[in-house]
Short mmCIF file of C-alpha atoms in Angstrom, two decimals:
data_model
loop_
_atom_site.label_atom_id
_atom_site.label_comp_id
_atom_site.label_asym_id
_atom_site.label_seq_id
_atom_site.Cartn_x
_atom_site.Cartn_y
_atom_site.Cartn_z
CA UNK A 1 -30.81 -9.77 22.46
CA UNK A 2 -27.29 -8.79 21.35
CA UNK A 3 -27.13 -5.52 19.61
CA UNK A 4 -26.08 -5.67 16.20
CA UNK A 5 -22.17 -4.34 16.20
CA UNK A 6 -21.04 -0.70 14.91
CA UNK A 7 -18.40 -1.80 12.61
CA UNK A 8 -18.31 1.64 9.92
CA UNK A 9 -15.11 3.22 10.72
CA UNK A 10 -13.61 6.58 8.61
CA UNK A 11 -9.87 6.82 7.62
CA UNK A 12 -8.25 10.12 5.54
CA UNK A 13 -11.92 11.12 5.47
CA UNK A 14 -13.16 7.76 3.61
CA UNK A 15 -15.87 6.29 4.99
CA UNK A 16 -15.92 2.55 5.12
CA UNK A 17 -18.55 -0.44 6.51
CA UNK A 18 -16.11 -2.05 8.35
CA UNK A 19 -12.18 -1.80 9.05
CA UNK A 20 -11.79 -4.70 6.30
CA UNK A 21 -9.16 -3.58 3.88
CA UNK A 22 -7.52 -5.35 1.05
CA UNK A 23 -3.83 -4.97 0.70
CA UNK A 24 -1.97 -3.35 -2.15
CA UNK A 25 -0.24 -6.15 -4.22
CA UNK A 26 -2.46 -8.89 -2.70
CA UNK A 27 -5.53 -7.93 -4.23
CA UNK A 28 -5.25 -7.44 -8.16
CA UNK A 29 -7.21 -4.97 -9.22
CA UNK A 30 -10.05 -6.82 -7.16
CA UNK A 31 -11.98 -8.06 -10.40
CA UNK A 32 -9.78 -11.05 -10.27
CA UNK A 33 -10.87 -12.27 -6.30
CA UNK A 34 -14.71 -11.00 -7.25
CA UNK A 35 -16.00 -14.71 -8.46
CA UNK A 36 -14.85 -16.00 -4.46
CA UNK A 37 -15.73 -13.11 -2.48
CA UNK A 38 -18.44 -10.60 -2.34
CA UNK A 39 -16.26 -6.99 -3.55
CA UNK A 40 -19.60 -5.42 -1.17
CA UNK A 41 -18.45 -6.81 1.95
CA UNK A 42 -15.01 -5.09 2.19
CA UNK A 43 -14.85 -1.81 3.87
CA UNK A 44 -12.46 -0.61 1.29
CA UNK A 45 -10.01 -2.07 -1.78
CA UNK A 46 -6.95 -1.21 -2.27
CA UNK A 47 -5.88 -2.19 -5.83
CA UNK A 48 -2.29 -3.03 -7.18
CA UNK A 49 0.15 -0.61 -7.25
CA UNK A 50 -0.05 1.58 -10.70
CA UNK A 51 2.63 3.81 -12.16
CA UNK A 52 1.99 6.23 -14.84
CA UNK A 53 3.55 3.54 -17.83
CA UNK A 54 3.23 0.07 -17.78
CA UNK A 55 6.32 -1.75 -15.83
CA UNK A 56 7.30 -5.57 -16.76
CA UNK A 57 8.40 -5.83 -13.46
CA UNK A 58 11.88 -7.97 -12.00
CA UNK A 59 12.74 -11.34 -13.73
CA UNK A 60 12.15 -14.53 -12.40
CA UNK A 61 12.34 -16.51 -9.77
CA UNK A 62 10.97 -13.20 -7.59
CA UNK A 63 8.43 -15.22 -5.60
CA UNK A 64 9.99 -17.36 -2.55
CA UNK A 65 8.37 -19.25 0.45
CA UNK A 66 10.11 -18.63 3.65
CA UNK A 67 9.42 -20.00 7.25
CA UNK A 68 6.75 -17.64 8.52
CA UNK A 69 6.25 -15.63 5.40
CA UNK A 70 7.23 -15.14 2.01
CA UNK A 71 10.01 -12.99 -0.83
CA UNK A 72 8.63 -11.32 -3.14
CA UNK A 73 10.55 -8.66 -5.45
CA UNK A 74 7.58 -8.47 -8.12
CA UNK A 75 9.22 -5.32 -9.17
CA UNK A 76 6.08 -3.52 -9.34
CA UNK A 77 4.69 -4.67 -12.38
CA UNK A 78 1.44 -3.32 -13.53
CA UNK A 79 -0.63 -2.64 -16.69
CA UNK A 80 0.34 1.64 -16.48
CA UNK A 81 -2.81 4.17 -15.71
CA UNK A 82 -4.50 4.29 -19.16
CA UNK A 83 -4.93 0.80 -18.60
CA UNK A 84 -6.42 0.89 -15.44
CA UNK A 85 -9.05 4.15 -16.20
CA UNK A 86 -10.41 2.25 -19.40
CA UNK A 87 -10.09 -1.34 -18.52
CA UNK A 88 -10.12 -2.25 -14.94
CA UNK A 89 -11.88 0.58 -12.85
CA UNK A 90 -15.43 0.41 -14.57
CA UNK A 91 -16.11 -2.77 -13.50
CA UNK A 92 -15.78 -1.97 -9.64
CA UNK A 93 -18.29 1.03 -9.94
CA UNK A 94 -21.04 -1.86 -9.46
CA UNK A 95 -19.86 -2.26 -6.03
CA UNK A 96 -20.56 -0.13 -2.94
CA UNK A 97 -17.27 -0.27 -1.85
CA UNK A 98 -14.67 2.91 -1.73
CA UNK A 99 -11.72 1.91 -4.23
CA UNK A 100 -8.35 3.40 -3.07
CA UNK A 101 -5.60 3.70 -6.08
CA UNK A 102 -1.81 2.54 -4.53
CA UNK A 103 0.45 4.61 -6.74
CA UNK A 104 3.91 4.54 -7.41
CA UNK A 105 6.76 5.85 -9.56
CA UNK A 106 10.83 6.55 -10.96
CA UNK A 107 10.58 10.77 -9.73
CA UNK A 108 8.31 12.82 -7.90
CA UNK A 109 6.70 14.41 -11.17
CA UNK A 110 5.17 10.89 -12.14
CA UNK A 111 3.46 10.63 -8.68
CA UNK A 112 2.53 14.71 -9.06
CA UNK A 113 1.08 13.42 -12.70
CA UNK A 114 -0.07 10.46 -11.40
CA UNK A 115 -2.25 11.77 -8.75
CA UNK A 116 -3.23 14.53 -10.93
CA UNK A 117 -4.79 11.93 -13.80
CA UNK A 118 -6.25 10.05 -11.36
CA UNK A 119 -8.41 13.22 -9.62
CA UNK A 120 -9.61 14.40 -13.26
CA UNK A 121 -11.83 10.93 -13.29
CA UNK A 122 -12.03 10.12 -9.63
CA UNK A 123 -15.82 11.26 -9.63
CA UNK A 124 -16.34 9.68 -12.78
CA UNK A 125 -14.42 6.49 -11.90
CA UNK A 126 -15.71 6.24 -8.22
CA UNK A 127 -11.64 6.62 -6.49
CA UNK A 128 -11.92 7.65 -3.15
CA UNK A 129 -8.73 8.20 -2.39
CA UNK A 130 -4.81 7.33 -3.42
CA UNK A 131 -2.32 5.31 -1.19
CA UNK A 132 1.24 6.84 -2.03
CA UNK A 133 4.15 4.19 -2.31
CA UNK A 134 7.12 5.68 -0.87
CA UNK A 135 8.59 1.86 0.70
CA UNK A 136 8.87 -0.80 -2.05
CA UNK A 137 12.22 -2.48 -1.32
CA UNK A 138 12.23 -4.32 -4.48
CA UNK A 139 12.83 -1.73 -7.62
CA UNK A 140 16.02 -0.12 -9.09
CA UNK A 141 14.69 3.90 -8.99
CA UNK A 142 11.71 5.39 -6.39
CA UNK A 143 10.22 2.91 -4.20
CA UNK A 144 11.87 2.68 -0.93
CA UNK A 145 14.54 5.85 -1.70
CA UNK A 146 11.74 8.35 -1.06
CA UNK A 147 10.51 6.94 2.56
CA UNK A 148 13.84 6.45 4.05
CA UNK A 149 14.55 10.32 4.60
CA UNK A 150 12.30 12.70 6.25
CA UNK A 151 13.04 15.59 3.92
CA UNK A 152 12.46 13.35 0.91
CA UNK A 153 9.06 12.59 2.46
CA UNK A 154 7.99 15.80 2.84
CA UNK A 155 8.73 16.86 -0.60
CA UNK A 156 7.37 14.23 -2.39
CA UNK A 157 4.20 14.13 -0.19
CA UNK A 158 3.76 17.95 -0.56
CA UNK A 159 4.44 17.85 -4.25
CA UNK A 160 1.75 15.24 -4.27
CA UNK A 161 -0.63 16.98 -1.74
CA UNK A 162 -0.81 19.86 -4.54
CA UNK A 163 -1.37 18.22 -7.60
CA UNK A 164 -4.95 16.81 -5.62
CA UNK A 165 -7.49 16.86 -3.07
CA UNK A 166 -7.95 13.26 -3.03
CA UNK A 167 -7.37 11.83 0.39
CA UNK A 168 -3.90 10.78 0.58
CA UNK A 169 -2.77 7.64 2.29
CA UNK A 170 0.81 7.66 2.77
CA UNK A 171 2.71 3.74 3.32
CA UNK A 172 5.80 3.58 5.16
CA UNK A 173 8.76 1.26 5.30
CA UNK A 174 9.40 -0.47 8.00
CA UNK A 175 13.24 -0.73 6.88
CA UNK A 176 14.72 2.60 9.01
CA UNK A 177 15.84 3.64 11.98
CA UNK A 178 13.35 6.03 13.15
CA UNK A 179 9.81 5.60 11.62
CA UNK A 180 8.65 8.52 13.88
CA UNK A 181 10.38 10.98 12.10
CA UNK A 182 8.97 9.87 8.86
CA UNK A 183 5.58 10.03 9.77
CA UNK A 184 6.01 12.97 11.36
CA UNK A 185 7.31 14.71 8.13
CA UNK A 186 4.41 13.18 5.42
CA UNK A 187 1.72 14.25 7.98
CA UNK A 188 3.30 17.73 7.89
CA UNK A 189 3.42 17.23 4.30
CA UNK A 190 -0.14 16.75 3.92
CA UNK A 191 -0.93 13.23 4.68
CA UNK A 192 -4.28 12.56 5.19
CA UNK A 193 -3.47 8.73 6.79
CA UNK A 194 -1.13 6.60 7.47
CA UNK A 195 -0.64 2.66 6.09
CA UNK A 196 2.11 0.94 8.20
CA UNK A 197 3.71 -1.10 7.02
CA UNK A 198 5.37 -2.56 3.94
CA UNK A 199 7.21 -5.45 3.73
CA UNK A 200 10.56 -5.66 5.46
CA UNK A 201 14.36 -6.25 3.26
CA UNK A 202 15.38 -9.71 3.11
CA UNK A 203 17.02 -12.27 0.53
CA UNK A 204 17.12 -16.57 0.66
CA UNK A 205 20.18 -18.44 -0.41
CA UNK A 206 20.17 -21.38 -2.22
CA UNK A 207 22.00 -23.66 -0.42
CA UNK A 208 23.60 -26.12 -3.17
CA UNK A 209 24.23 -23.37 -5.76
CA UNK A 210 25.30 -20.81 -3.40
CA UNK A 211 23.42 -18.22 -4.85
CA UNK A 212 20.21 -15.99 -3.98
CA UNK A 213 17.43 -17.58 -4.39
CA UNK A 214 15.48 -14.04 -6.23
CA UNK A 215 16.42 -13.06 -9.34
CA UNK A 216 16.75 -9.58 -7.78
CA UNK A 217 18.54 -11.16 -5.40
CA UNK A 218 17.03 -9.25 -2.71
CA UNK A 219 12.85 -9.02 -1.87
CA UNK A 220 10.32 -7.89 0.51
CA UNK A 221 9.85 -10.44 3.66
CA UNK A 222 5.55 -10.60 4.31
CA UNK A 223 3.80 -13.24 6.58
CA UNK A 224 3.31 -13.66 9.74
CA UNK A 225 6.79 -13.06 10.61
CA UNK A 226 6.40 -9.19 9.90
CA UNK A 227 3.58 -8.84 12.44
CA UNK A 228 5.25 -8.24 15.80
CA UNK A 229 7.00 -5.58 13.93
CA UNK A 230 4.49 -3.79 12.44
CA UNK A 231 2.58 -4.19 16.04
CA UNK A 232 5.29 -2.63 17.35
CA UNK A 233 6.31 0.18 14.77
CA UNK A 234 1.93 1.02 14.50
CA UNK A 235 2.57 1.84 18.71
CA UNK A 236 5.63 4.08 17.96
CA UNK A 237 3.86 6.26 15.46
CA UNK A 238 0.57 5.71 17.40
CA UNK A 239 1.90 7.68 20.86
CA UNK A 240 4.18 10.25 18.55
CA UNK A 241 2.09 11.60 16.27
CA UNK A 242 -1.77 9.40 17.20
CA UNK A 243 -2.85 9.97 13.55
CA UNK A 244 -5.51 7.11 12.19
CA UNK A 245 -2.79 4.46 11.37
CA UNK A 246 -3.16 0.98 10.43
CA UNK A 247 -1.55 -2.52 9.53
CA UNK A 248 -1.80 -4.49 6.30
CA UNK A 249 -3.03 -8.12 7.93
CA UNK A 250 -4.99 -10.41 6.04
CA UNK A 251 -6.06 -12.73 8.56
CA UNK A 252 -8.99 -11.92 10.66
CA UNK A 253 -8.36 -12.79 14.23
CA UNK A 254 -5.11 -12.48 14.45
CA UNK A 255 -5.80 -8.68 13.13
CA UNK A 256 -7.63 -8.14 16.30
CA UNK A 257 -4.52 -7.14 17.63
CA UNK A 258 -3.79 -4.42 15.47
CA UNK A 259 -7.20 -2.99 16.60
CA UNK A 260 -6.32 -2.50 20.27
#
């Protein structure tokens, strides 16, 4: 008789069922996906990013197909903290499922604040831990500025890393030229994890009017395009630094790559 499978795995001290993880952005804030799959199942969610004020996010178009993958330059938009404390986070306190808060902003005091509001209810509110944005390609201010440089990593992780002692999950960008270095400097900062990777810089023409296809002209390539890179930027930081890292895949057997 086959022997029931260990699948309960523990990342930044969060400890999950299984290695199951919804991405940031993909998700919602996981009340919208609960009527077609059981919330109980996942080994963790990872809700849509939240800054500390709502954010309209980028005019359209923003959302393009692509062969292999997808644009998207969303822009971060999002319903702001208040919002998400009141309105969206009671609901998931019914499941038995750690909820991870993917948190974003303009300068490193709204991520200090940020992280700071979200540990005064994370007891109360049932947040396990907070995955810091420091790689969207696809806004104006923050985003991707912060994760490109070493010494902006640390600051902004270590800024971050005193406000709480939530376990902090830090997401790189895939769009440098040594991802090493950055990892290096958030786990030196106080990262508790790593999340590798976001989506990678890209942009569609349209070929009749001659212009980009996004709004924003420019968006963040996802698919199954990105995964031989984030394969292969997961084994860089894997051998420099072997932290607990992971890769954002939504597929399931495909993802039994990333596991090896």
């Amino acid at each position: 008789m086959l022997k029931k499978p260990q699948m309960e795995v523990e990342i930044a001290g969060i400890k999950l069922k299984n290695p199951v993880m919804t991405a940031s952005g993909t998700f919602g804030y996981g009340q919208e996906f609960s009527p077609f799959i059981d919330l109980d199942r996942l080994g963790a969610m990872v809700l849509k990013g939240i800054t500390l004020k709502p954010k309209m996010g980028n005019p359209p178009p923003r959302i393009i197909e692509t062969p292999s993958g997808m644009l998207n330059a969303i822009g971060l938009q999002n319903i702001g903290v208040e919002v998400l404390i009141k309105e969206k986070l009671p609901y998931l306190q019914k499941f038995n499922t750690p909820v991870i808060i993917n948190i974003s902003g303009d300068a490193i005091e709204e991520y200090v604040e940020l992280a700071s509001r979200l540990g005064e209810v994370s007891k109360e509110m049932g947040i396990a831990g907070l995955e810091v944005n420091i790689s969207c390609p696809n806004v104006k201010k923050g985003g991707m500025v912060w994760g490109t440089d070493a010494q902006s990593t640390y600051k902004i992780i270590n800024s971050i890393r005193k406000a709480t002692s939530l376990p902090l999950i830090v997401k790189l960008t895939p769009n440098v030229t040594d991802i090493k270095t950055i990892a290096q400097a958030a786990e030196e900062a106080g990262a508790d994890a790593l999340s590798l990777i976001n989506t990678l810089v890209g942009m569609a023409v349209d070929i009749d009017s001659c212009k980009p296809k996004l709004a924003n002209i420019s968006g963040g390539l996802s698919g199954p395009a990105v995964k031989p890179v984030a394969l292969w930027l997961v084994w860089q930081v894997f051998l420099f630094l072997a932290p607990e890292v992971g890769e954002q895949l939504k597929t399931s057997h495909p993802g039994r790559e990333s596991f090896m």
